[in-house]
Each structure stands twice: as structure tokens, then as C-alpha cells.
PDB file of C-alpha atoms in Angstrom:
ATOM      1  CA  MET A   1     -18.380  20.085  89.951  1.00 88.00           C
ATOM      2  CA  ASP A   2     -20.565  16.999  89.774  1.00 94.00           C
ATOM      3  CA  VAL A   3     -22.482  17.329  93.043  1.00 94.00           C
ATOM      4  CA  LEU A   4     -24.027  13.883  92.595  1.00 97.00           C
ATOM      5  CA  SER A   5     -20.799  11.938  92.224  1.00 96.00           C
ATOM      6  CA  ASP A   6     -19.993   9.592  95.086  1.00 95.00           C
ATOM      7  CA  ASP A   7     -16.815  11.632  95.657  1.00 94.00           C
ATOM      8  CA  ASN A   8     -19.084  14.446  96.913  1.00 93.00           C
ATOM      9  CA  LEU A   9     -21.298  12.216  99.017  1.00 95.00           C
ATOM     10  CA  ASP A  10     -20.488  14.091 102.226  1.00 94.00           C
ATOM     11  CA  ASN A  11     -21.918  17.350 100.877  1.00 93.00           C
ATOM     12  CA  LEU A  12     -25.049  15.596  99.673  1.00 96.00           C
ATOM     13  CA  GLN A  13     -25.597  13.966 103.055  1.00 97.00           C
ATOM     14  CA  LYS A  14     -25.468  17.412 104.663  1.00 97.00           C
ATOM     15  CA  ALA A  15     -27.904  18.809 102.101  1.00 97.00           C
ATOM     16  CA  LEU A  16     -30.544  16.083 102.346  1.00 98.00           C
ATOM     17  CA  PRO A  17     -32.009  17.219 105.699  1.00 98.00           C
ATOM     18  CA  LEU A  18     -32.332  20.726 104.268  1.00 98.00           C
ATOM     19  CA  PHE A  19     -34.126  19.388 101.177  1.00 98.00           C
ATOM     20  CA  ALA A  20     -36.538  17.667 103.553  1.00 97.00           C
ATOM     21  CA  GLU A  21     -37.013  20.857 105.561  1.00 97.00           C
ATOM     22  CA  LEU A  22     -37.854  22.765 102.395  1.00 96.00           C
ATOM     23  CA  GLY A  23     -40.192  20.008 101.273  1.00 94.00           C
ATOM     24  CA  VAL A  24     -38.723  19.771  97.752  1.00 95.00           C
ATOM     25  CA  ASN A  25     -39.083  16.622  95.691  1.00 95.00           C
ATOM     26  CA  THR A  26     -36.904  17.494  92.686  1.00 96.00           C
ATOM     27  CA  ILE A  27     -33.474  19.038  92.146  1.00 98.00           C
ATOM     28  CA  ARG A  28     -31.805  20.227  88.976  1.00 98.00           C
ATOM     29  CA  VAL A  29     -28.130  19.381  88.452  1.00 97.00           C
ATOM     30  CA  TYR A  30     -26.084  21.308  85.884  1.00 96.00           C
ATOM     31  CA  HIS A  31     -23.083  19.017  85.502  1.00 96.00           C
ATOM     32  CA  ILE A  32     -22.718  15.227  85.430  1.00 97.00           C
ATOM     33  CA  ASP A  33     -19.338  13.486  85.121  1.00 96.00           C
ATOM     34  CA  SER A  34     -20.241  10.317  83.240  1.00 95.00           C
ATOM     35  CA  SER A  35     -16.941   8.689  84.269  1.00 95.00           C
ATOM     36  CA  ALA A  36     -17.686   9.060  87.997  1.00 96.00           C
ATOM     37  CA  LEU A  37     -19.651   6.748  90.281  1.00 97.00           C
ATOM     38  CA  HIS A  38     -23.132   7.880  91.318  1.00 98.00           C
ATOM     39  CA  ASP A  39     -24.767   4.807  92.867  1.00 98.00           C
ATOM     40  CA  SER A  40     -24.498   5.878  96.506  1.00 97.00           C
ATOM     41  CA  ALA A  41     -25.627   9.439  95.877  1.00 97.00           C
ATOM     42  CA  MET A  42     -28.566   8.444  93.716  1.00 98.00           C
ATOM     43  CA  ASP A  43     -29.601   5.795  96.234  1.00 98.00           C
ATOM     44  CA  LEU A  44     -29.632   8.401  98.997  1.00 98.00           C
ATOM     45  CA  LEU A  45     -31.759  10.695  96.869  1.00 98.00           C
ATOM     46  CA  GLN A  46     -34.196   7.954  95.958  1.00 97.00           C
ATOM     47  CA  LYS A  47     -34.643   6.912  99.580  1.00 97.00           C
ATOM     48  CA  ALA A  48     -35.311  10.561 100.419  1.00 97.00           C
ATOM     49  CA  GLY A  49     -37.923  10.840  97.657  1.00 96.00           C
ATOM     50  CA  ILE A  50     -35.838  13.262  95.609  1.00 97.00           C
ATOM     51  CA  TYR A  51     -35.946  13.219  91.818  1.00 97.00           C
ATOM     52  CA  VAL A  52     -33.329  14.615  89.447  1.00 98.00           C
ATOM     53  CA  LEU A  53     -33.378  16.688  86.278  1.00 98.00           C
ATOM     54  CA  ALA A  54     -29.873  16.781  84.815  1.00 98.00           C
ATOM     55  CA  ASP A  55     -28.168  18.851  82.126  1.00 98.00           C
ATOM     56  CA  LEU A  56     -26.182  17.018  79.465  1.00 98.00           C
ATOM     57  CA  SER A  57     -23.880  19.892  78.544  1.00 95.00           C
ATOM     58  CA  THR A  58     -20.651  20.757  80.324  1.00 92.00           C
ATOM     59  CA  PRO A  59     -18.379  23.760  79.760  1.00 88.00           C
ATOM     60  CA  ARG A  60     -16.170  21.575  77.531  1.00 90.00           C
ATOM     61  CA  ASN A  61     -18.920  19.604  75.815  1.00 93.00           C
ATOM     62  CA  CYS A  62     -21.736  21.823  74.639  1.00 96.00           C
ATOM     63  CA  ILE A  63     -23.297  23.456  71.631  1.00 97.00           C
ATOM     64  CA  ASN A  64     -21.629  26.834  71.101  1.00 96.00           C
ATOM     65  CA  ARG A  65     -24.219  29.522  70.416  1.00 95.00           C
ATOM     66  CA  LEU A  66     -21.690  31.522  68.362  1.00 95.00           C
ATOM     67  CA  SER A  67     -20.599  28.565  66.200  1.00 97.00           C
ATOM     68  CA  PRO A  68     -23.331  25.966  66.602  1.00 97.00           C
ATOM     69  CA  TYR A  69     -22.686  23.971  63.431  1.00 97.00           C
ATOM     70  CA  GLN A  70     -18.954  23.742  64.090  1.00 98.00           C
ATOM     71  CA  SER A  71     -19.505  22.565  67.681  1.00 97.00           C
ATOM     72  CA  TYR A  72     -22.032  19.910  66.612  1.00 98.00           C
ATOM     73  CA  THR A  73     -19.742  16.890  66.217  1.00 98.00           C
ATOM     74  CA  ASP A  74     -19.677  13.143  66.673  1.00 98.00           C
ATOM     75  CA  GLY A  75     -17.563  13.717  69.782  1.00 97.00           C
ATOM     76  CA  LEU A  76     -20.101  16.081  71.317  1.00 98.00           C
ATOM     77  CA  MET A  77     -22.937  13.640  70.836  1.00 98.00           C
ATOM     78  CA  ARG A  78     -20.910  10.722  72.182  1.00 98.00           C
ATOM     79  CA  ASN A  79     -20.365  12.694  75.379  1.00 97.00           C
ATOM     80  CA  PHE A  80     -24.104  13.308  75.596  1.00 98.00           C
ATOM     81  CA  PHE A  81     -24.714   9.592  75.043  1.00 98.00           C
ATOM     82  CA  LYS A  82     -22.297   8.672  77.847  1.00 97.00           C
ATOM     83  CA  THR A  83     -24.159  10.936  80.246  1.00 98.00           C
ATOM     84  CA  VAL A  84     -27.486   9.423  79.200  1.00 98.00           C
ATOM     85  CA  ASN A  85     -26.076   5.927  79.788  1.00 98.00           C
ATOM     86  CA  CYS A  86     -24.927   7.019  83.236  1.00 97.00           C
ATOM     87  CA  LEU A  87     -28.285   8.525  84.219  1.00 98.00           C
ATOM     88  CA  ALA A  88     -30.665   6.001  82.684  1.00 98.00           C
ATOM     89  CA  ARG A  89     -29.764   3.466  85.384  1.00 96.00           C
ATOM     90  CA  TYR A  90     -31.551   5.485  88.053  1.00 98.00           C
ATOM     91  CA  GLU A  91     -35.324   5.517  88.223  1.00 96.00           C
ATOM     92  CA  ASN A  92     -35.370   8.839  90.071  1.00 97.00           C
ATOM     93  CA  VAL A  93     -33.886  10.633  87.049  1.00 98.00           C
ATOM     94  CA  ILE A  94     -36.993  12.079  85.406  1.00 96.00           C
ATOM     95  CA  GLY A  95     -35.433  13.929  82.489  1.00 97.00           C
ATOM     96  CA  VAL A  96     -32.395  15.508  80.851  1.00 98.00           C
ATOM     97  CA  VAL A  97     -31.845  19.040  79.549  1.00 98.00           C
ATOM     98  CA  VAL A  98     -29.982  19.218  76.251  1.00 97.00           C
ATOM     99  CA  ALA A  99     -29.529  23.009  76.097  1.00 95.00           C
ATOM    100  CA  ASN A 100     -29.636  25.591  78.874  1.00 95.00           C
ATOM    101  CA  ASN A 101     -30.223  29.216  77.929  1.00 93.00           C
ATOM    102  CA  LEU A 102     -28.386  28.618  74.644  1.00 95.00           C
ATOM    103  CA  VAL A 103     -30.597  30.811  72.494  1.00 94.00           C
ATOM    104  CA  ASN A 104     -30.486  34.102  74.388  1.00 92.00           C
ATOM    105  CA  ASN A 105     -30.847  36.632  71.598  1.00 93.00           C
ATOM    106  CA  VAL A 106     -32.120  36.869  68.043  1.00 93.00           C
ATOM    107  CA  GLN A 107     -28.668  36.682  66.465  1.00 94.00           C
ATOM    108  CA  CYS A 108     -27.936  33.254  67.948  1.00 94.00           C
ATOM    109  CA  SER A 109     -31.405  31.821  67.304  1.00 95.00           C
ATOM    110  CA  PRO A 110     -30.036  29.662  64.406  1.00 96.00           C
ATOM    111  CA  ALA A 111     -28.350  27.582  67.141  1.00 97.00           C
ATOM    112  CA  ALA A 112     -31.839  26.172  67.762  1.00 97.00           C
ATOM    113  CA  GLU A 113     -31.415  24.160  64.547  1.00 98.00           C
ATOM    114  CA  VAL A 114     -28.495  22.301  66.100  1.00 98.00           C
ATOM    115  CA  VAL A 115     -30.395  21.795  69.358  1.00 98.00           C
ATOM    116  CA  ARG A 116     -33.173  20.050  67.415  1.00 98.00           C
ATOM    117  CA  ALA A 117     -30.531  17.927  65.677  1.00 98.00           C
ATOM    118  CA  ALA A 118     -29.109  16.929  69.068  1.00 98.00           C
ATOM    119  CA  VAL A 119     -32.589  16.046  70.333  1.00 98.00           C
ATOM    120  CA  ARG A 120     -33.123  13.868  67.236  1.00 98.00           C
ATOM    121  CA  ASP A 121     -29.791  12.074  67.761  1.00 98.00           C
ATOM    122  CA  LEU A 122     -30.473  11.505  71.444  1.00 98.00           C
ATOM    123  CA  LYS A 123     -33.943  10.121  70.787  1.00 98.00           C
ATOM    124  CA  TYR A 124     -32.624   7.737  68.158  1.00 98.00           C
ATOM    125  CA  TYR A 125     -29.767   6.609  70.385  1.00 98.00           C
ATOM    126  CA  MET A 126     -31.964   6.005  73.420  1.00 98.00           C
ATOM    127  CA  ALA A 127     -34.573   4.136  71.379  1.00 97.00           C
ATOM    128  CA  ARG A 128     -31.871   1.911  69.906  1.00 97.00           C
ATOM    129  CA  LYS A 129     -30.265   1.286  73.314  1.00 97.00           C
ATOM    130  CA  ASN A 130     -33.669   0.354  74.662  1.00 96.00           C
ATOM    131  CA  GLN A 131     -34.084  -2.192  71.876  1.00 97.00           C
ATOM    132  CA  LEU A 132     -30.616  -3.656  72.416  1.00 95.00           C
ATOM    133  CA  SER A 133     -30.441  -3.750  76.210  1.00 96.00           C
ATOM    134  CA  GLY A 134     -33.684  -2.503  77.686  1.00 97.00           C
ATOM    135  CA  GLN A 135     -32.051   0.743  78.860  1.00 97.00           C
ATOM    136  CA  ARG A 136     -34.534   3.397  80.016  1.00 96.00           C
ATOM    137  CA  VAL A 137     -35.572   6.106  77.588  1.00 97.00           C
ATOM    138  CA  LEU A 138     -35.331   9.472  79.339  1.00 97.00           C
ATOM    139  CA  PRO A 139     -37.533  12.488  78.508  1.00 96.00           C
ATOM    140  CA  ILE A 140     -35.537  15.256  76.810  1.00 97.00           C
ATOM    141  CA  GLY A 141     -36.142  18.978  77.213  1.00 97.00           C
ATOM    142  CA  THR A 142     -34.626  22.414  76.810  1.00 96.00           C
ATOM    143  CA  SER A 143     -34.435  25.367  79.179  1.00 95.00           C
ATOM    144  CA  HIS A 144     -34.564  29.013  78.116  1.00 92.00           C
ATOM    145  CA  ALA A 145     -34.461  32.535  79.491  1.00 88.00           C
ATOM    146  CA  PRO A 146     -36.964  34.427  77.323  1.00 83.00           C
ATOM    147  CA  PHE A 147     -35.736  37.558  75.552  1.00 79.00           C
ATOM    148  CA  GLY A 148     -38.108  40.119  74.111  1.00 79.00           C
ATOM    149  CA  ASP A 149     -41.193  38.311  72.818  1.00 81.00           C
ATOM    150  CA  SER A 150     -39.238  35.126  72.088  1.00 87.00           C
ATOM    151  CA  THR A 151     -41.163  32.717  74.325  1.00 89.00           C
ATOM    152  CA  GLU A 152     -43.742  31.838  71.698  1.00 92.00           C
ATOM    153  CA  SER A 153     -41.186  31.379  68.906  1.00 94.00           C
ATOM    154  CA  MET A 154     -38.957  29.143  71.025  1.00 94.00           C
ATOM    155  CA  LEU A 155     -41.890  27.088  72.226  1.00 95.00           C
ATOM    156  CA  GLN A 156     -43.194  26.627  68.694  1.00 95.00           C
ATOM    157  CA  TYR A 157     -39.777  25.749  67.308  1.00 96.00           C
ATOM    158  CA  PHE A 158     -38.847  23.077  69.836  1.00 96.00           C
ATOM    159  CA  THR A 159     -42.280  21.446  69.996  1.00 95.00           C
ATOM    160  CA  ALA A 160     -43.277  21.494  66.299  1.00 94.00           C
ATOM    161  CA  GLY A 161     -42.935  18.755  63.737  1.00 91.00           C
ATOM    162  CA  SER A 162     -41.946  15.140  64.141  1.00 91.00           C
ATOM    163  CA  LEU A 163     -41.799  13.398  67.513  1.00 91.00           C
ATOM    164  CA  LYS A 164     -38.346  12.226  66.451  1.00 94.00           C
ATOM    165  CA  GLU A 165     -37.026  15.798  66.680  1.00 95.00           C
ATOM    166  CA  ARG A 166     -39.154  17.676  69.175  1.00 94.00           C
ATOM    167  CA  VAL A 167     -38.640  17.912  72.920  1.00 95.00           C
ATOM    168  CA  ASP A 168     -40.639  15.957  75.494  1.00 93.00           C
ATOM    169  CA  PHE A 169     -40.838  18.900  77.874  1.00 94.00           C
ATOM    170  CA  PHE A 170     -40.161  22.624  77.633  1.00 95.00           C
ATOM    171  CA  SER A 171     -38.944  24.950  80.365  1.00 95.00           C
ATOM    172  CA  ILE A 172     -38.285  28.627  80.908  1.00 93.00           C
ATOM    173  CA  HIS A 173     -36.437  30.789  83.421  1.00 93.00           C
ATOM    174  CA  ASP A 174     -38.315  33.508  85.273  1.00 90.00           C
ATOM    175  CA  TYR A 175     -36.246  36.365  86.652  1.00 89.00           C
ATOM    176  CA  ALA A 176     -38.952  38.994  86.746  1.00 84.00           C
ATOM    177  CA  PRO A 177     -38.168  41.638  89.382  1.00 84.00           C
ATOM    178  CA  GLU A 178     -39.232  40.723  92.904  1.00 76.00           C
ATOM    179  CA  VAL A 179     -42.442  42.363  94.092  1.00 73.00           C
ATOM    180  CA  PRO A 180     -43.671  42.616  97.701  1.00 72.00           C
ATOM    181  CA  ASP A 181     -47.013  41.006  96.930  1.00 72.00           C
ATOM    182  CA  GLU A 182     -47.261  37.719  95.024  1.00 69.00           C
ATOM    183  CA  SER A 183     -50.520  38.836  93.422  1.00 69.00           C
ATOM    184  CA  HIS A 184     -48.532  41.433  91.456  1.00 67.00           C
ATOM    185  CA  HIS A 185     -46.199  38.736  90.118  1.00 68.00           C
ATOM    186  CA  ARG A 186     -49.077  36.927  88.444  1.00 72.00           C
ATOM    187  CA  PRO A 187     -49.250  39.197  85.350  1.00 62.00           C
ATOM    188  CA  ALA A 188     -45.546  38.600  84.564  1.00 68.00           C
ATOM    189  CA  PHE A 189     -45.907  34.867  85.122  1.00 71.00           C
ATOM    190  CA  GLY A 190     -49.223  34.795  83.339  1.00 76.00           C
ATOM    191  CA  GLN A 191     -47.762  36.177  80.107  1.00 81.00           C
ATOM    192  CA  HIS A 192     -45.605  33.068  79.803  1.00 85.00           C
ATOM    193  CA  VAL A 193     -48.270  30.662  81.058  1.00 89.00           C
ATOM    194  CA  SER A 194     -50.826  31.793  78.490  1.00 90.00           C
ATOM    195  CA  ILE A 195     -48.321  30.993  75.726  1.00 91.00           C
ATOM    196  CA  LEU A 196     -47.153  27.699  77.232  1.00 92.00           C
ATOM    197  CA  SER A 197     -50.741  26.521  77.637  1.00 91.00           C
ATOM    198  CA  THR A 198     -51.118  26.312  73.852  1.00 90.00           C
ATOM    199  CA  VAL A 199     -48.926  23.179  73.659  1.00 92.00           C
ATOM    200  CA  PRO A 200     -49.904  19.877  75.359  1.00 89.00           C
ATOM    201  CA  LEU A 201     -46.467  19.031  76.748  1.00 90.00           C
ATOM    202  CA  PRO A 202     -45.059  19.218  80.303  1.00 91.00           C
ATOM    203  CA  MET A 203     -43.954  22.805  81.052  1.00 94.00           C
ATOM    204  CA  LEU A 204     -41.521  23.765  83.808  1.00 94.00           C
ATOM    205  CA  VAL A 205     -39.914  26.863  85.312  1.00 94.00           C
ATOM    206  CA  LEU A 206     -36.400  25.495  85.780  1.00 95.00           C
ATOM    207  CA  GLU A 207     -34.900  28.676  87.230  1.00 95.00           C
ATOM    208  CA  TYR A 208     -36.552  31.451  89.185  1.00 94.00           C
ATOM    209  CA  GLY A 209     -35.602  34.007  91.817  1.00 94.00           C
ATOM    210  CA  ASN A 210     -34.449  37.510  90.866  1.00 92.00           C
ATOM    211  CA  ASN A 211     -31.723  38.620  93.288  1.00 94.00           C
ATOM    212  CA  ALA A 212     -31.672  42.369  92.603  1.00 92.00           C
ATOM    213  CA  ILE A 213     -33.048  42.879  96.115  1.00 90.00           C
ATOM    214  CA  ARG A 214     -31.920  40.585  98.927  1.00 92.00           C
ATOM    215  CA  PRO A 215     -33.073  38.783 100.899  1.00 95.00           C
ATOM    216  CA  ARG A 216     -35.415  37.438  98.273  1.00 94.00           C
ATOM    217  CA  LEU A 217     -39.028  36.786  99.280  1.00 93.00           C
ATOM    218  CA  PHE A 218     -39.784  34.201  96.546  1.00 93.00           C
ATOM    219  CA  ASN A 219     -43.299  35.540  96.077  1.00 90.00           C
ATOM    220  CA  GLU A 220     -43.354  33.986  92.597  1.00 89.00           C
ATOM    221  CA  THR A 221     -43.602  30.585  94.325  1.00 91.00           C
ATOM    222  CA  THR A 222     -47.247  31.227  95.178  1.00 89.00           C
ATOM    223  CA  PRO A 223     -48.538  31.661  91.610  1.00 88.00           C
ATOM    224  CA  LEU A 224     -46.191  28.916  90.361  1.00 90.00           C
ATOM    225  CA  TYR A 225     -48.004  26.347  92.509  1.00 90.00           C
ATOM    226  CA  SER A 226     -51.468  27.842  92.297  1.00 88.00           C
ATOM    227  CA  PRO A 227     -54.228  25.590  90.897  1.00 86.00           C
ATOM    228  CA  ASP A 228     -54.736  27.877  87.886  1.00 85.00           C
ATOM    229  CA  PHE A 229     -51.093  27.809  86.805  1.00 89.00           C
ATOM    230  CA  LEU A 230     -50.618  24.117  87.578  1.00 88.00           C
ATOM    231  CA  GLN A 231     -53.087  23.398  84.796  1.00 87.00           C
ATOM    232  CA  THR A 232     -50.174  24.361  82.511  1.00 91.00           C
ATOM    233  CA  LEU A 233     -47.003  24.207  84.618  1.00 92.00           C
ATOM    234  CA  SER A 234     -45.525  21.137  86.278  1.00 91.00           C
ATOM    235  CA  GLY A 235     -43.625  23.068  88.952  1.00 91.00           C
ATOM    236  CA  GLY A 236     -40.177  24.598  89.011  1.00 93.00           C
ATOM    237  CA  CYS A 237     -36.755  24.934  90.599  1.00 96.00           C
ATOM    238  CA  CYS A 238     -35.562  27.900  92.613  1.00 96.00           C
ATOM    239  CA  TYR A 239     -32.086  29.116  91.623  1.00 97.00           C
ATOM    240  CA  GLU A 240     -30.039  28.057  93.527  1.00 97.00           C
ATOM    241  CA  PHE A 241     -29.137  25.950  96.590  1.00 97.00           C
ATOM    242  CA  PHE A 242     -25.452  26.714  97.336  1.00 96.00           C
ATOM    243  CA  GLU A 243     -24.260  30.304  97.541  1.00 94.00           C
ATOM    244  CA  ALA A 244     -21.620  31.151  94.933  1.00 92.00           C
ATOM    245  CA  SER A 245     -20.006  34.282  93.534  1.00 93.00           C
ATOM    246  CA  ASN A 246     -23.189  35.163  91.622  1.00 93.00           C
ATOM    247  CA  ALA A 247     -25.062  35.553  94.936  1.00 94.00           C
ATOM    248  CA  TYR A 248     -28.085  33.357  94.236  1.00 97.00           C
ATOM    249  CA  GLY A 249     -27.672  30.682  96.908  1.00 97.00           C
ATOM    250  CA  ILE A 250     -29.965  30.053  99.859  1.00 98.00           C
ATOM    251  CA  VAL A 251     -27.340  28.030 101.780  1.00 98.00           C
ATOM    252  CA  ARG A 252     -23.730  28.971 102.576  1.00 96.00           C
ATOM    253  CA  VAL A 253     -20.827  26.638 103.332  1.00 94.00           C
ATOM    254  CA  ASN A 254     -18.967  27.399 106.568  1.00 94.00           C
ATOM    255  CA  GLU A 255     -15.339  27.268 105.453  1.00 90.00           C
ATOM    256  CA  GLU A 256     -14.117  26.451 108.968  1.00 90.00           C
ATOM    257  CA  ASP A 257     -15.980  23.178 109.494  1.00 92.00           C
ATOM    258  CA  MET A 258     -17.719  22.764 106.072  1.00 91.00           C
ATOM    259  CA  SER A 259     -21.151  22.798 107.716  1.00 95.00           C
ATOM    260  CA  LEU A 260     -24.123  24.289 105.876  1.00 96.00           C
ATOM    261  CA  ILE A 261     -25.589  27.577 107.045  1.00 97.00           C
ATOM    262  CA  LYS A 262     -29.170  28.456 106.175  1.00 97.00           C
ATOM    263  CA  THR A 263     -29.733  32.052 105.073  1.00 97.00           C
ATOM    264  CA  ALA A 264     -32.846  34.180 105.535  1.00 97.00           C
ATOM    265  CA  GLU A 265     -33.723  33.304 101.956  1.00 97.00           C
ATOM    266  CA  PHE A 266     -33.815  29.609 102.866  1.00 98.00           C
ATOM    267  CA  ASP A 267     -36.515  30.358 105.435  1.00 98.00           C
ATOM    268  CA  ASN A 268     -38.400  32.609 103.009  1.00 97.00           C
ATOM    269  CA  LEU A 269     -38.482  29.897 100.354  1.00 97.00           C
ATOM    270  CA  LYS A 270     -39.481  27.269 102.905  1.00 96.00           C
ATOM    271  CA  ASP A 271     -42.381  29.400 104.088  1.00 95.00           C
ATOM    272  CA  LYS A 272     -43.650  29.921 100.547  1.00 94.00           C
ATOM    273  CA  LEU A 273     -43.332  26.237  99.638  1.00 94.00           C
ATOM    274  CA  HIS A 274     -45.128  25.181 102.793  1.00 92.00           C
ATOM    275  CA  GLU A 275     -47.979  27.570 101.996  1.00 89.00           C
ATOM    276  CA  THR A 276     -48.814  25.624  98.851  1.00 84.00           C
ATOM    277  CA  THR A 277     -51.739  23.262  99.296  1.00 61.00           C
ATOM    278  CA  THR A 278     -51.682  21.525  95.907  1.00 57.00           C
ATOM    279  CA  ASP A 279     -50.726  17.842  95.696  1.00 58.00           C
ATOM    280  CA  LEU A 280     -47.213  17.905  94.196  1.00 55.00           C
ATOM    281  CA  SER A 281     -46.626  14.155  93.891  1.00 55.00           C
ATOM    282  CA  THR A 282     -44.209  13.070  91.136  1.00 48.00           C
ATOM    283  CA  ASN A 283     -44.467  10.089  88.797  1.00 42.00           C
ATOM    284  CA  GLN A 284     -41.294   8.075  89.392  1.00 37.00           C
ATOM    285  CA  GLN A 285     -41.138   6.820  85.821  1.00 40.00           C
ATOM    286  CA  GLY A 286     -40.959  10.281  84.285  1.00 42.00           C
ATOM    287  CA  SER A 287     -43.387  12.182  82.076  1.00 48.00           C
ATOM    288  CA  PHE A 288     -43.712  10.214  78.859  1.00 52.00           C
ATOM    289  CA  PRO A 289     -45.977  11.483  76.054  1.00 59.00           C
ATOM    290  CA  THR A 290     -49.714  11.035  76.439  1.00 64.00           C
ATOM    291  CA  GLN A 291     -51.995  10.190  73.524  1.00 51.00           C
ATOM    292  CA  GLU A 292     -52.872  13.875  73.299  1.00 62.00           C
ATOM    293  CA  GLU A 293     -49.195  14.784  73.001  1.00 64.00           C
ATOM    294  CA  LEU A 294     -48.526  12.019  70.472  1.00 67.00           C
ATOM    295  CA  GLY A 295     -51.325  13.226  68.237  1.00 74.00           C
ATOM    296  CA  TRP A 296     -50.495  16.908  68.482  1.00 75.00           C
ATOM    297  CA  ARG A 297     -48.427  18.541  65.762  1.00 81.00           C
ATOM    298  CA  GLY A 298     -47.605  22.220  65.965  1.00 88.00           C
ATOM    299  CA  ASP A 299     -46.365  24.659  63.345  1.00 93.00           C
ATOM    300  CA  PHE A 300     -42.882  26.107  63.146  1.00 96.00           C
ATOM    301  CA  PRO A 301     -42.575  29.849  63.733  1.00 96.00           C
ATOM    302  CA  ALA A 302     -42.056  32.012  60.683  1.00 95.00           C
ATOM    303  CA  VAL A 303     -38.460  32.932  59.933  1.00 96.00           C
ATOM    304  CA  SER A 304     -38.103  36.666  60.483  1.00 93.00           C
ATOM    305  CA  GLU A 305     -35.826  39.329  61.905  1.00 92.00           C
ATOM    306  CA  ARG A 306     -37.083  38.298  65.359  1.00 92.00           C
ATOM    307  CA  TRP A 307     -36.550  34.527  64.910  1.00 95.00           C
ATOM    308  CA  MET A 308     -33.946  33.232  62.452  1.00 96.00           C
ATOM    309  CA  ALA A 309     -33.972  29.448  63.028  1.00 97.00           C
ATOM    310  CA  LYS A 310     -35.269  27.414  60.080  1.00 97.00           C
ATOM    311  CA  PRO A 311     -37.236  24.147  60.252  1.00 97.00           C
ATOM    312  CA  ASP A 312     -34.509  22.314  58.331  1.00 96.00           C
ATOM    313  CA  ILE A 313     -31.859  20.878  60.652  1.00 97.00           C
ATOM    314  CA  PRO A 314     -28.389  19.485  59.919  1.00 98.00           C
ATOM    315  CA  GLU A 315     -27.868  15.840  59.120  1.00 98.00           C
ATOM    316  CA  SER A 316     -26.555  13.784  62.002  1.00 98.00           C
ATOM    317  CA  ARG A 317     -22.809  13.973  62.620  1.00 98.00           C
ATOM    318  CA  VAL A 318     -22.829  10.687  64.550  1.00 98.00           C
ATOM    319  CA  ASP A 319     -21.066   7.651  63.082  1.00 97.00           C
ATOM    320  CA  TRP A 320     -23.967   5.305  63.744  1.00 97.00           C
ATOM    321  CA  LYS A 321     -22.135   2.327  62.193  1.00 95.00           C
ATOM    322  CA  SER A 322     -19.339   2.484  64.784  1.00 95.00           C
ATOM    323  CA  GLU A 323     -19.485  -0.721  66.829  1.00 89.00           C
ATOM    324  CA  ASP A 324     -18.126   0.874  70.000  1.00 93.00           C
ATOM    325  CA  LEU A 325     -21.068   3.290  70.044  1.00 95.00           C
ATOM    326  CA  TRP A 326     -23.389   0.510  71.213  1.00 92.00           C
ATOM    327  CA  ARG A 327     -21.171  -1.211  73.774  1.00 86.00           C
TER     328      ARG A 327
END
């Protein structure tokens, strides 16, 4: 479901007061229907000071980790382009995610080659659209759940080489087991942060909140927004707002009157967010590369039994000469 389509405006209007109560300034949306209208919803979010990070993939239009080269087609990229066209109109969209948890084990790490190819195609398309019509260029990133010691390899792979192929921001998921004291969560968080700090790009935690024990306390929120970690991280998104069958939501929908019911976890997250004292203001124009980022060039990870993606990526499958591509 596209929660930001104007068809779902009623649900968004109910959620906005709860966003304000939490004090959040950014939401992540996993599905965008590029054929739907979004003006009213995005206007409401902008007036409320809420920014959006949106995924480009949908269940029907995505890179398949088991057959990445076969799923990388002109049609796939055109669907990505349509979503970019839809989102670029709104100044409170601060970035798009091209792959979410796609590379989740060593065997499917070659899919990273296709992700880089998609990033290259998207960057070329957005740059060309900007030249032709002045359309906004959106920052592009990826989001990953680390497996084993993969964080460093994934970070190196997606941020190395040419600006034309590498991501503008990098994000991870953190589902380390909940601990009663946030100070004990710092070592788990710190392992990732020490690696992420080696690359001068925006770094995010786009999913966090292990639900093995409920209600969750969200103690990882404290280190996430601590001054030390904010030298590397640019914040994160708790997973997730609405309760679903996977039991990660902090708000339930009352099926009788469709009202929203706050859970104990909503209050726990609110308390932790309100405890943060760091200025969390957001740049409305998005995080574009700084001179430091532009001049930085990292190395690709070595191909090994623990990381199988190669620096060489497939040639573009997009028919760039097609006139209807630029309409």
C-alpha cells in the first residue's frame, strides 16, 4: 500500500498528530505508486515539518537477489524513473533507496553489481532530466541488514569508485537484541559506527528495534542520537509505525472505528526521543555531496569467499534513445 497517496489521506491525517507527539521529522516509506496522486499528502507532511525517504522498489518491480542480471531490465529502470519523477516534485523528499536488504548473504552478494548499475542509471537519468526541465536531483542510497562481518565490504563496495556509480548515502539496519541499559547497546552500535566513520558520506540507521522481547524499550535510541555517534550517523528510523502481522508496530488500527491506538512501545519510543538533547534539524534540500565527499575515492573490497561482487558492473539495459523516456 502506498501510504502517501491521496487515496489514503485519511490515515495520514490521523497519523500526523502522533508524529508530532513523537517529535519525529522524517519517515521512511517502502512503497510509492507513481501513478497515484500525492500532492495533498505531501503538502500535509511539509506543513508538519516531516521529510520523506522513499524506496523505489516494489514487490513487482525490484532487483531479484537470486537472479539479479535477469531482473535488471529496461522495464525495471523505467519504473524506477517514474517513481523518481513522482517524488522529485516535492521538496520534503530528501532521498530515495534503490535496494533494501537485497544483499543478505554471501551467496547473493553478486547482486550488488546490479545495484551499482541501477544507481548509475538513476544518476544519469536524473542529471539529464535536470538539464532538460530543471527537475530536482534526489540523493540515492541503499539500505542493508549486515550479515557476519559484511558491513565493511558492503560499505566499501557501494561507496567506492566513480561518483557516477556510487551512492550518495549509505544505511544499515540494527536489530541487535534489546538490552535493559542503553549503555550496553553502545558496543553493538559502535562496531558499525567505527566502520561507517571511515567514509565521508551521510550514514543512516534506516531500521532499528528488535522485537524478541515486547514491549520494546528502544534503548538503542540513546546512543543513536548521542553526540559521539552523530559525528558519523545522521539519525535513523524506528521500525515501524503501524502494527502488522510481523509485530513491529507501535500503533494499532482499531478495526471498529479505524482510529489509531498507541501501544506501550509508542510511549517508550517517545520518551527516548524526547530525552535526546542534540539539535536534529534537517536540511530541506537534501544532503548533496560536500567537497570532501566529491574528492574522496575509496577502494573496492577484495573478491573472496566472504564477498563475491566484482567492481565491473553490467552495461545499462536502458534504451536511452527512446523519445518517450524523456517526456
